[in-house]
Coordinates of C-alpha atoms and ligand atoms in Angstrom, one line a residue:
M9 CA -25.5 -38.7 -23.5
Q10 CA -24.9 -35.0 -24.3
Q11 CA -27.6 -33.0 -22.3
T12 CA -29.6 -30.9 -24.9
R13 CA -28.6 -27.4 -24.4
L14 CA -31.2 -24.7 -23.8
T15 CA -31.6 -21.9 -26.2
G16 CA -31.9 -18.2 -25.5
K17 CA -35.6 -18.5 -26.5
D18 CA -36.2 -21.2 -23.8
V19 CA -34.7 -18.9 -21.2
A20 CA -36.4 -15.8 -22.4
E21 CA -39.9 -17.4 -21.8
H22 CA -39.1 -17.3 -18.0
D23 CA -38.8 -13.6 -17.6
N24 CA -41.1 -12.8 -14.7
K25 CA -41.8 -13.2 -10.9
E26 CA -43.8 -16.4 -11.5
S27 CA -41.0 -18.0 -13.5
C28 CA -37.6 -16.4 -13.5
W29 CA -34.6 -17.9 -15.2
V30 CA -31.2 -16.2 -15.7
I31 CA -28.0 -17.1 -17.5
I32 CA -24.7 -16.8 -15.7
H33 CA -21.4 -17.8 -17.4
G34 CA -23.3 -19.7 -20.1
K35 CA -25.5 -21.7 -17.8
A36 CA -29.2 -21.3 -17.0
Y37 CA -30.6 -21.1 -13.4
D38 CA -34.2 -21.1 -12.1
V39 CA -34.1 -18.4 -9.4
T40 CA -37.9 -18.0 -9.0
E41 CA -38.0 -19.2 -5.4
F42 CA -34.9 -17.3 -4.5
L43 CA -36.3 -13.9 -5.6
P44 CA -37.8 -13.0 -2.2
E45 CA -34.6 -14.1 -0.4
H46 CA -32.1 -12.1 -2.6
P47 CA -30.4 -9.7 -0.1
G48 CA -30.3 -7.1 -2.9
G49 CA -34.0 -7.3 -3.5
A50 CA -36.0 -9.1 -6.3
G51 CA -35.8 -6.0 -8.5
V52 CA -32.1 -6.4 -9.4
I53 CA -32.7 -10.0 -10.6
L54 CA -36.0 -9.3 -12.4
K55 CA -34.2 -6.7 -14.4
H56 CA -32.3 -9.6 -16.0
A57 CA -35.0 -12.2 -16.0
G58 CA -34.9 -14.4 -19.1
K59 CA -31.6 -12.9 -20.1
D60 CA -27.8 -13.2 -19.7
A61 CA -27.1 -11.7 -16.2
T62 CA -23.4 -12.5 -16.1
E63 CA -22.2 -8.8 -16.3
A64 CA -24.4 -7.8 -13.4
F65 CA -23.5 -10.9 -11.3
E66 CA -19.7 -10.9 -11.8
P67 CA -18.6 -7.9 -9.6
I68 CA -20.8 -8.8 -6.7
H69 CA -20.6 -12.6 -6.4
P70 CA -17.7 -15.0 -6.4
P71 CA -18.0 -17.5 -9.2
D72 CA -18.8 -20.4 -6.9
T73 CA -21.8 -18.7 -5.3
L74 CA -24.5 -20.6 -7.2
D75 CA -22.7 -23.9 -6.7
K76 CA -22.6 -23.2 -3.0
Y77 CA -26.0 -21.7 -2.3
L78 CA -28.5 -22.6 -5.1
D79 CA -30.1 -26.0 -4.9
R80 CA -28.8 -28.3 -7.7
S81 CA -32.4 -28.8 -8.9
K82 CA -32.4 -25.2 -10.0
H83 CA -29.3 -25.6 -12.1
L84 CA -30.8 -26.0 -15.6
G85 CA -27.7 -26.8 -17.6
G86 CA -25.8 -25.2 -20.4
V87 CA -27.2 -22.6 -22.9
D88 CA -26.3 -22.4 -26.5
M89 CA -25.1 -18.8 -26.3
S90 CA -25.2 -18.3 -30.1
T91 CA -29.0 -18.3 -29.7
V92 CA -29.0 -15.7 -27.0
I93 CA -29.9 -12.2 -28.3
A94 CA -27.4 -9.8 -26.7
E95 CA -29.2 -6.9 -24.9
E96 CA -29.3 -3.6 -26.7
K97 CA -27.0 -1.4 -24.8
S98 CA -28.8 1.9 -24.4
F99 CA -26.6 4.9 -25.0
D100 CA -25.1 5.8 -21.6
P101 CA -23.7 9.4 -21.6
D102 CA -21.9 8.6 -18.3
E103 CA -20.1 5.7 -19.8
E104 CA -19.3 7.7 -22.9
S105 CA -17.6 10.4 -20.9
R106 CA -15.9 7.9 -18.6
Q107 CA -14.3 6.2 -21.6
Q108 CA -13.1 9.6 -22.8
R109 CA -11.5 10.3 -19.4
I110 CA -9.9 6.8 -19.4
A111 CA -8.3 7.7 -22.8
L112 CA -6.9 10.9 -21.2
M113 CA -5.9 9.6 -17.8
P114 CA -2.4 10.5 -16.5
P115 CA 0.3 7.7 -16.9
L116 CA 1.0 5.7 -13.7
G117 CA 4.4 7.5 -13.4
K118 CA 2.6 10.7 -12.7
C119 CA 1.2 9.3 -9.4
F120 CA 3.5 10.3 -6.6
N121 CA 1.3 9.6 -3.5
L122 CA -1.8 7.6 -2.5
H123 CA -4.0 10.6 -2.9
D124 CA -3.1 10.8 -6.6
F125 CA -4.7 7.3 -7.1
E126 CA -7.9 8.5 -5.4
S127 CA -8.0 11.5 -7.7
V128 CA -7.6 9.4 -10.9
A129 CA -9.9 6.6 -9.7
R130 CA -12.7 9.0 -9.1
Q131 CA -12.5 10.1 -12.7
V132 CA -12.2 6.6 -14.3
M133 CA -14.3 4.3 -12.2
R134 CA -18.0 3.5 -12.9
R135 CA -20.1 5.7 -10.6
G136 CA -21.6 2.8 -8.6
A137 CA -18.1 1.3 -8.0
W138 CA -16.7 4.7 -6.9
A139 CA -19.6 5.2 -4.7
Y140 CA -19.2 1.9 -3.0
Y141 CA -15.5 2.2 -2.4
S142 CA -15.4 5.9 -1.4
S143 CA -18.5 6.1 0.7
G144 CA -18.5 6.6 4.4
A145 CA -21.5 6.5 6.8
D146 CA -24.0 9.4 7.2
D147 CA -22.2 12.7 7.1
E148 CA -18.7 11.1 6.5
I149 CA -17.3 13.0 9.5
T150 CA -15.4 9.9 10.7
L151 CA -14.3 9.1 7.2
R152 CA -12.6 12.5 7.0
E153 CA -11.5 12.5 10.7
N154 CA -9.6 9.2 10.1
H155 CA -7.1 11.0 7.9
S156 CA -7.1 14.5 9.4
A157 CA -6.5 13.0 12.9
Y158 CA -2.9 12.2 11.7
H159 CA -2.4 15.9 11.1
K160 CA -3.0 16.6 14.8
I161 CA 0.1 14.6 15.7
W162 CA 3.5 16.3 15.3
F163 CA 6.8 14.6 15.2
R164 CA 9.7 15.2 17.6
P165 CA 12.6 14.3 15.3
R166 CA 15.9 13.2 16.7
I167 CA 19.2 14.4 15.2
L168 CA 22.8 13.2 14.8
V169 CA 21.8 9.6 14.7
D170 CA 23.5 7.4 12.1
V171 CA 20.6 6.6 9.8
E172 CA 22.5 5.2 6.9
Q173 CA 20.7 1.9 7.3
V174 CA 16.9 2.0 7.7
D175 CA 15.0 -1.2 8.2
S176 CA 11.2 -1.3 7.6
S177 CA 10.7 -5.0 8.5
T178 CA 8.7 -6.2 11.4
S179 CA 6.5 -9.1 12.4
M180 CA 2.7 -9.3 12.7
L181 CA 0.9 -12.1 14.4
G182 CA 4.2 -14.0 14.4
S183 CA 4.7 -13.6 10.6
K184 CA 7.8 -11.8 9.4
C185 CA 7.0 -9.0 6.9
E186 CA 9.0 -6.5 4.9
V187 CA 6.8 -3.5 5.9
P188 CA 4.6 -2.6 8.8
F189 CA 1.5 -2.2 6.8
Y190 CA -1.0 -4.8 5.3
V191 CA -3.8 -4.9 2.7
T192 CA -6.9 -4.8 4.8
A193 CA -10.2 -6.6 3.9
T194 CA -12.4 -4.7 1.5
A195 CA -15.3 -6.3 -0.3
L196 CA -16.3 -6.4 -4.0
G197 CA -12.9 -6.1 -5.6
K198 CA -14.4 -6.7 -9.1
L199 CA -16.4 -3.5 -8.9
G200 CA -13.0 -1.8 -9.4
H201 CA -11.2 -4.3 -11.6
L202 CA -12.3 -7.2 -13.7
E203 CA -10.0 -9.6 -11.9
G204 CA -10.8 -8.4 -8.4
E205 CA -8.9 -9.2 -5.2
V206 CA -6.3 -11.4 -6.9
V207 CA -4.8 -8.2 -8.3
L208 CA -4.1 -7.1 -4.6
T209 CA -2.7 -10.6 -3.9
R210 CA -0.2 -10.5 -6.7
A211 CA 0.9 -6.9 -5.9
A212 CA 1.2 -7.7 -2.2
S213 CA 3.4 -10.7 -3.0
R214 CA 5.8 -8.4 -4.9
H215 CA 6.4 -6.3 -1.8
G216 CA 6.2 -8.9 1.0
V217 CA 2.9 -7.3 2.2
I218 CA 0.4 -9.4 4.1
Q219 CA -3.1 -9.6 2.7
M220 CA -6.4 -9.9 4.7
I221 CA -8.9 -11.8 2.5
P222 CA -12.4 -10.4 2.8
T223 CA -15.5 -12.6 3.4
L224 CA -17.3 -10.6 0.8
G225 CA -14.6 -10.7 -1.9
S226 CA -15.8 -10.8 -5.6
C227 CA -13.2 -13.5 -6.1
S228 CA -13.8 -16.8 -4.3
F229 CA -11.6 -17.4 -1.2
D230 CA -9.8 -20.2 -3.1
E231 CA -9.1 -18.0 -6.1
I232 CA -7.4 -15.5 -3.8
V233 CA -5.4 -18.1 -2.0
D234 CA -4.4 -19.8 -5.2
A235 CA -3.1 -16.4 -6.5
K236 CA -0.6 -16.1 -3.6
R237 CA 3.1 -16.7 -4.4
G238 CA 5.6 -18.6 -2.3
D239 CA 5.2 -18.2 1.5
Q240 CA 3.1 -15.0 1.1
V241 CA 1.1 -14.5 4.3
Q242 CA -2.7 -14.2 4.2
W243 CA -5.2 -13.7 6.9
L244 CA -9.0 -14.2 6.8
Q245 CA -11.5 -11.5 7.6
L246 CA -14.7 -12.9 8.9
Y247 CA -18.3 -11.6 8.9
V248 CA -19.9 -14.1 11.3
N249 CA -22.9 -15.8 9.6
Q250 CA -26.1 -16.4 11.6
D251 CA -25.7 -20.0 10.4
R252 CA -22.7 -21.0 12.5
E253 CA -22.2 -24.1 10.4
I254 CA -21.4 -21.9 7.4
T255 CA -19.0 -19.9 9.6
K256 CA -17.3 -23.0 10.9
R257 CA -16.9 -24.3 7.3
I258 CA -15.4 -21.0 6.1
V259 CA -12.9 -20.7 9.1
Q260 CA -11.7 -24.4 9.0
H261 CA -11.3 -24.2 5.2
A262 CA -9.2 -21.0 5.6
E263 CA -7.0 -22.6 8.2
K264 CA -6.5 -25.7 6.0
R265 CA -5.5 -23.4 3.1
G266 CA -2.8 -21.8 5.3
C267 CA -4.3 -18.6 6.6
K268 CA -2.3 -17.2 9.5
G269 CA -4.9 -15.2 11.3
L270 CA -8.7 -15.0 11.8
F271 CA -9.9 -11.3 11.9
V272 CA -13.5 -11.3 13.2
T273 CA -15.1 -8.1 12.2
V274 CA -17.0 -6.8 15.3
D275 CA -18.0 -3.3 14.3
A276 CA -20.6 -4.3 11.8
P277 CA -23.6 -6.1 13.3
Q278 CA -25.3 -4.3 10.4
L279 CA -23.4 -2.5 7.6
G280 CA -23.6 1.3 8.0
R281 CA -25.7 3.7 5.9
R282 CA -23.4 4.8 3.1
E283 CA -25.5 7.3 1.2
K284 CA -23.3 7.6 -1.9
D285 CA -23.7 3.9 -2.3
I286 CA -27.4 3.9 -1.6
R287 CA -28.0 7.0 -3.9
T288 CA -26.2 5.4 -6.8
R289 CA -27.7 2.0 -6.4
F290 CA -31.1 3.4 -5.7
E291 CA -31.1 5.5 -8.9
G292 CA -30.0 2.5 -10.9
A293 CA -32.5 0.0 -9.5
A294 CA -35.5 2.0 -8.4
S295 CA -36.0 4.2 -11.5
D296 CA -36.7 1.2 -13.7
V297 CA -38.8 -0.6 -11.1
Q298 CA -40.8 2.6 -10.3
K299 CA -41.6 3.1 -14.0
N300 CA -43.4 -0.2 -14.5
N301 CA -44.4 -1.0 -11.0
P302 CA -44.6 2.2 -8.8
G303 CA -45.7 0.2 -5.8
A304 CA -42.7 -2.1 -5.4
I305 CA -39.7 0.2 -5.2
D306 CA -36.6 -2.0 -5.1
R307 CA -35.4 -1.7 -1.5
S308 CA -31.8 -2.4 -2.3
Q309 CA -30.1 -0.1 0.1
G310 CA -27.0 0.0 -2.0
A311 CA -24.5 -2.8 -2.5
A312 CA -23.6 -2.8 1.2
R313 CA -27.0 -3.8 2.4
A314 CA -27.4 -6.2 -0.6
I315 CA -24.5 -8.3 0.4
S316 CA -24.7 -8.3 4.2
T317 CA -28.0 -9.6 5.4
F318 CA -26.4 -12.8 6.5
I319 CA -24.2 -11.1 9.2
D320 CA -25.2 -12.1 12.8
P321 CA -26.1 -9.1 14.9
S322 CA -26.3 -11.3 18.0
L323 CA -22.5 -11.8 18.0
S324 CA -21.1 -11.2 21.6
W325 CA -18.2 -11.9 24.0
K326 CA -20.0 -15.2 24.7
D327 CA -19.0 -16.4 21.2
I328 CA -15.2 -16.2 21.8
P329 CA -15.0 -19.8 23.2
Y330 CA -16.8 -21.0 20.1
F331 CA -14.2 -19.4 17.8
K332 CA -11.4 -20.9 19.9
S333 CA -13.1 -24.3 19.5
I334 CA -13.2 -24.3 15.7
T335 CA -9.7 -23.0 14.9
K336 CA -6.1 -22.8 16.0
M337 CA -5.5 -19.6 14.1
P338 CA -4.9 -16.5 16.3
I339 CA -8.3 -14.8 16.7
V340 CA -8.2 -11.0 16.2
L341 CA -11.1 -8.6 16.8
K342 CA -11.3 -6.1 14.0
G343 CA -13.3 -2.9 14.7
V344 CA -12.5 -2.3 18.5
Q345 CA -13.2 1.3 19.4
R346 CA -12.6 1.9 23.1
V347 CA -10.0 1.0 25.8
E348 CA -12.4 -1.0 27.9
D349 CA -13.0 -3.5 25.0
V350 CA -9.2 -4.0 24.5
L351 CA -9.0 -4.9 28.2
T352 CA -11.9 -7.3 27.9
A353 CA -10.3 -8.8 24.8
I354 CA -7.2 -9.5 26.9
E355 CA -9.4 -11.1 29.6
H356 CA -10.8 -13.4 26.9
G357 CA -7.3 -14.4 25.8
I358 CA -7.5 -12.6 22.5
P359 CA -4.0 -12.1 21.1
A360 CA -4.6 -9.0 18.9
V361 CA -7.2 -6.3 18.1
V362 CA -7.6 -3.9 15.2
L363 CA -8.6 -0.5 16.4
S364 CA -10.9 0.5 13.5
N365 CA -14.1 2.3 12.5
H366 CA -14.3 0.3 9.2
G367 CA -12.9 3.3 7.3
G368 CA -15.7 5.5 8.5
R369 CA -18.3 3.3 6.9
Q370 CA -20.1 2.2 10.1
L371 CA -20.9 4.6 13.0
D372 CA -20.4 8.2 12.0
T373 CA -18.6 10.4 14.6
A374 CA -16.9 7.3 16.0
P375 CA -13.3 8.4 16.8
S376 CA -10.3 7.8 14.6
A377 CA -8.3 4.6 15.3
I378 CA -5.2 6.7 15.9
E379 CA -6.9 8.7 18.7
I380 CA -8.1 5.5 20.4
L381 CA -4.6 4.1 20.1
A382 CA -3.2 7.1 21.9
D383 CA -5.6 6.2 24.8
V384 CA -5.1 2.4 24.7
M385 CA -1.3 2.0 24.8
P386 CA -0.6 4.3 27.9
E387 CA -3.4 2.4 29.7
L388 CA -1.9 -1.0 28.8
R389 CA 1.5 0.2 29.9
R390 CA 0.1 1.5 33.2
R391 CA -1.4 -2.0 33.9
G392 CA 1.7 -3.8 32.6
L393 CA -0.4 -5.4 29.8
Q394 CA 1.4 -4.0 26.8
D395 CA 3.0 -7.4 25.9
K396 CA -0.3 -9.2 26.3
I397 CA -1.8 -8.1 23.0
E398 CA -0.8 -6.8 19.6
V399 CA -2.7 -3.7 18.6
Y400 CA -3.3 -2.7 14.9
V401 CA -5.0 0.3 13.5
D402 CA -6.5 1.2 10.2
G403 CA -8.4 4.0 8.6
G404 CA -7.3 7.2 6.8
V405 CA -3.7 6.1 6.4
R406 CA -2.4 7.8 3.3
R407 CA 1.2 8.6 4.1
A408 CA 4.2 6.7 5.5
T409 CA 4.3 9.4 8.2
D410 CA 0.8 8.2 9.2
I411 CA 2.2 4.7 9.6
I412 CA 5.2 5.8 11.6
K413 CA 3.0 7.9 13.9
A414 CA 0.9 4.8 14.6
L415 CA 4.0 2.7 15.2
C416 CA 5.4 5.4 17.6
L417 CA 2.1 5.2 19.5
G418 CA 2.5 1.4 19.9
A419 CA 0.7 -0.1 16.9
K420 CA 2.1 -3.4 15.7
G421 CA 1.0 -2.7 12.1
V422 CA -1.3 -0.6 10.0
G423 CA -4.1 -1.7 7.6
I424 CA -4.7 0.2 4.4
G425 CA -7.9 -0.2 2.3
R426 CA -9.1 2.4 -0.2
P427 CA -5.7 3.5 -1.6
F428 CA -4.9 0.1 -2.9
L429 CA -8.5 -0.3 -4.3
Y430 CA -8.1 3.0 -6.1
A431 CA -4.7 2.1 -7.4
M432 CA -6.1 -1.3 -8.6
S433 CA -9.2 0.3 -10.2
A434 CA -7.2 3.0 -12.1
Y435 CA -4.0 1.1 -13.0
G436 CA -4.5 -2.6 -12.2
E437 CA -1.7 -4.6 -10.6
P438 CA 1.1 -2.2 -11.7
G439 CA -0.9 0.5 -9.9
V440 CA -1.0 -1.4 -6.6
V441 CA 2.7 -2.3 -6.9
H442 CA 3.6 1.3 -7.5
A443 CA 1.4 2.5 -4.6
M444 CA 3.2 0.1 -2.2
Q445 CA 6.6 1.2 -3.6
L446 CA 5.7 4.9 -3.0
L447 CA 4.8 4.0 0.6
K448 CA 8.1 2.2 1.1
D449 CA 10.1 5.1 -0.4
E450 CA 8.2 7.6 1.8
F451 CA 8.8 5.4 4.8
E452 CA 12.6 5.3 4.3
V453 CA 12.8 9.1 4.0
A454 CA 10.6 9.8 7.0
M455 CA 12.5 7.3 9.2
R456 CA 15.8 9.0 8.4
L457 CA 14.3 12.4 9.0
I458 CA 12.9 11.5 12.4
G459 CA 16.2 9.8 13.3
A460 CA 15.1 6.2 13.6
R461 CA 16.7 3.2 12.0
S462 CA 14.1 0.4 12.6
V463 CA 10.5 -0.1 13.6
G464 CA 11.8 -1.4 17.0
E465 CA 13.3 2.0 17.7
L466 CA 10.0 3.9 17.3
G467 CA 8.2 5.0 20.5
P468 CA 5.9 7.7 21.9
E469 CA 8.9 10.0 22.5
F470 CA 9.0 10.7 18.8
V471 CA 5.5 12.3 18.7
D472 CA 3.5 15.1 20.3
V473 CA -0.2 14.1 20.6
R474 CA -1.4 17.0 22.6
G475 CA -3.7 18.2 19.8
L476 CA -5.1 14.7 19.1
S477 CA -8.2 14.7 21.3
M478 CA -9.4 18.2 20.3
H479 CA -11.9 17.5 17.6
S480 CA -12.9 21.0 16.9
V481 CA -9.3 22.2 16.3
P482 CA -8.9 23.0 12.6
T483 CA -6.1 20.9 11.3
P484 CA -3.7 22.5 8.8
A485 CA -5.5 22.9 5.4
D486 CA -5.0 19.5 3.8
F487 CA -5.6 20.6 0.2
L488 CA -4.6 17.4 -1.5
S489 CA -7.0 15.1 0.4
S490 CA -9.8 17.7 0.5
D491 CA -9.4 18.2 -3.2
V492 CA -9.9 14.5 -3.9
Y493 CA -12.7 14.2 -1.4
D494 CA -16.0 13.5 -3.2
R495 CA -18.5 15.7 -1.3
L496 CA -21.9 14.3 -0.4
V497 CA -24.8 15.6 -2.5
V498 CA -28.5 16.3 -2.1
P499 CA -31.3 15.1 -4.3
A500 CA -31.1 16.5 -7.8
F501 CA -34.1 18.2 -9.4
A502 CA -35.2 16.8 -12.8
V503 CA -33.8 18.7 -15.8
K504 CA -36.6 20.0 -17.9
Ligands
LIG15 C1 -13.1 0.9 1.6 C2 -13.8 -0.4 2.1 C3 -13.6 -0.8 3.4 C4 -14.2 -2.0 3.8 C5 -15.0 -2.7 3.0 C6 -15.2 -2.3 1.7 C7 -14.6 -1.1 1.2 C8 -14.9 -0.7 -0.2 N1 -15.7 -3.8 3.5 S1 -17.4 -3.7 3.5 O1 -17.8 -3.7 2.1 O2 -18.0 -4.7 4.2 O3 -17.6 -2.4 4.1 C9 -15.2 -4.5 4.5 C10 -15.4 -5.9 4.7 O4 -16.0 -6.6 3.9 N2 -15.0 -6.4 6.0 C11 -14.3 -5.6 6.9 O5 -13.9 -6.1 7.9 N3 -14.0 -4.3 6.6 C12 -14.4 -3.8 5.4 N4 -13.9 -2.5 5.1 C13 -13.1 -1.7 6.1 C14 -11.6 -2.0 5.9 O6 -11.2 -3.3 6.3 C15 -10.8 -1.0 6.7 O7 -11.3 -0.9 8.0 C16 -10.9 0.5 6.1 O8 -10.9 0.4 4.7 C17 -9.7 1.3 6.5 O9 -9.8 2.6 6.0 P1 -9.2 3.1 4.7 O10 -10.0 2.6 3.5 O11 -9.2 4.6 4.8 O12 -7.7 2.6 4.6

């Protein structure tokens, strides 16, 4: 018997803290009891109480979230959407000018490097989305050091080597790949593009690039795996949940779906304070709540805090045997930041680490990954341990020369985050495909010019790192990346 469908009026009657219903994708849900548990605070839900909340829900939560985490008794059934009164969209001058910029944006062919995508994305993305993607922690010193550290390394090019054939292929975690870089895990892909992470999946498959699937994707894990083509390699990035049963379920499902590596993020017992994200979200959420309820400012500390309260801060070396007991996938520690921890990882039988500071989004004034790499590899060689572990780096990689410097210093591969997000947000899948092609083209030229024919030929003799550990030394003016850098701001005064 056809279940009677609710009307918009039925739902609209439940528009408060005592009884809060919302509509998501044409179905009604009673989220009253969930309000105090919502990581993003009750305010963001109450703003949509009694209404269609699909637009706000979409970029932050994979479609299967409610099926997975909201008790079935709270699923109220379908809503006759013809009876739902669409919310009046108040005039948003920001959105108006954003649409004008989109109409005037440069064609994709005018993007010649990864910075170009950052520059365009900053103009055409919604403010909150840009803030979430671009932000680093605190003063964003590490965010900027990640890229400028590469400018403290100089090449020692070799001449009169036959470089007619250049081969960029390599292997990472035992998987063959066309290029020595991969798409690293970045959350909330639908903030930048309606389709979210599957755009990165499809683009990566075009170039034989490995994709690391984020725990906090906007797309569900299965949507991202279903989007892969052929024998495309995917890894899983894991934020460890305080509920180890949930973690076990996620990991074993990823292994069953063919993931070739488990990247446990270890630099985020709590997500960092990214003030651009907080400032944008705070303005959005708090101003409304403050107006009608000054006492209860919405405490959503930006999207980052809103999505990460499940992460287990008690994670420690003691948990390594647990991970080995629940999966056969190689276990990689992502976010290692000192030599001693690489050595401890080897002692625990960990096959690979990612030297990373989370793109400068966690501990500000943590060193760049490339600087740590320059410490780690000589120490591993000194102890005869260089073949015991694969070392990856990520953070601030914007040129193929950055990738080559990392390979020369002993990295097995390089993760890239924001550039592919910006390319996706500004130009969709064609943008990401173009960004990857630009990197490939740059790689071929740079390899020829330093006199190397394959990734295997690269070594420390090709680089001079004497300037790397001097933090105060001014690096050459890097106009392109400083021009696209979105400076931090201070609180704005009201306009009379
Ligand atoms: C840019 C970005 C990075 C995130 C990211 C989201 C964004 C928008 N998120 S976050 O929401 O929690 O911070 C993740 C994440 O889900 N998990 C993770 O391990 N790293 C996350 N990272 C870090 C990422 O995996 C790389 O370490 C970092 O992006 C490399 O720096 P670049 O962006 O400069 O390439």
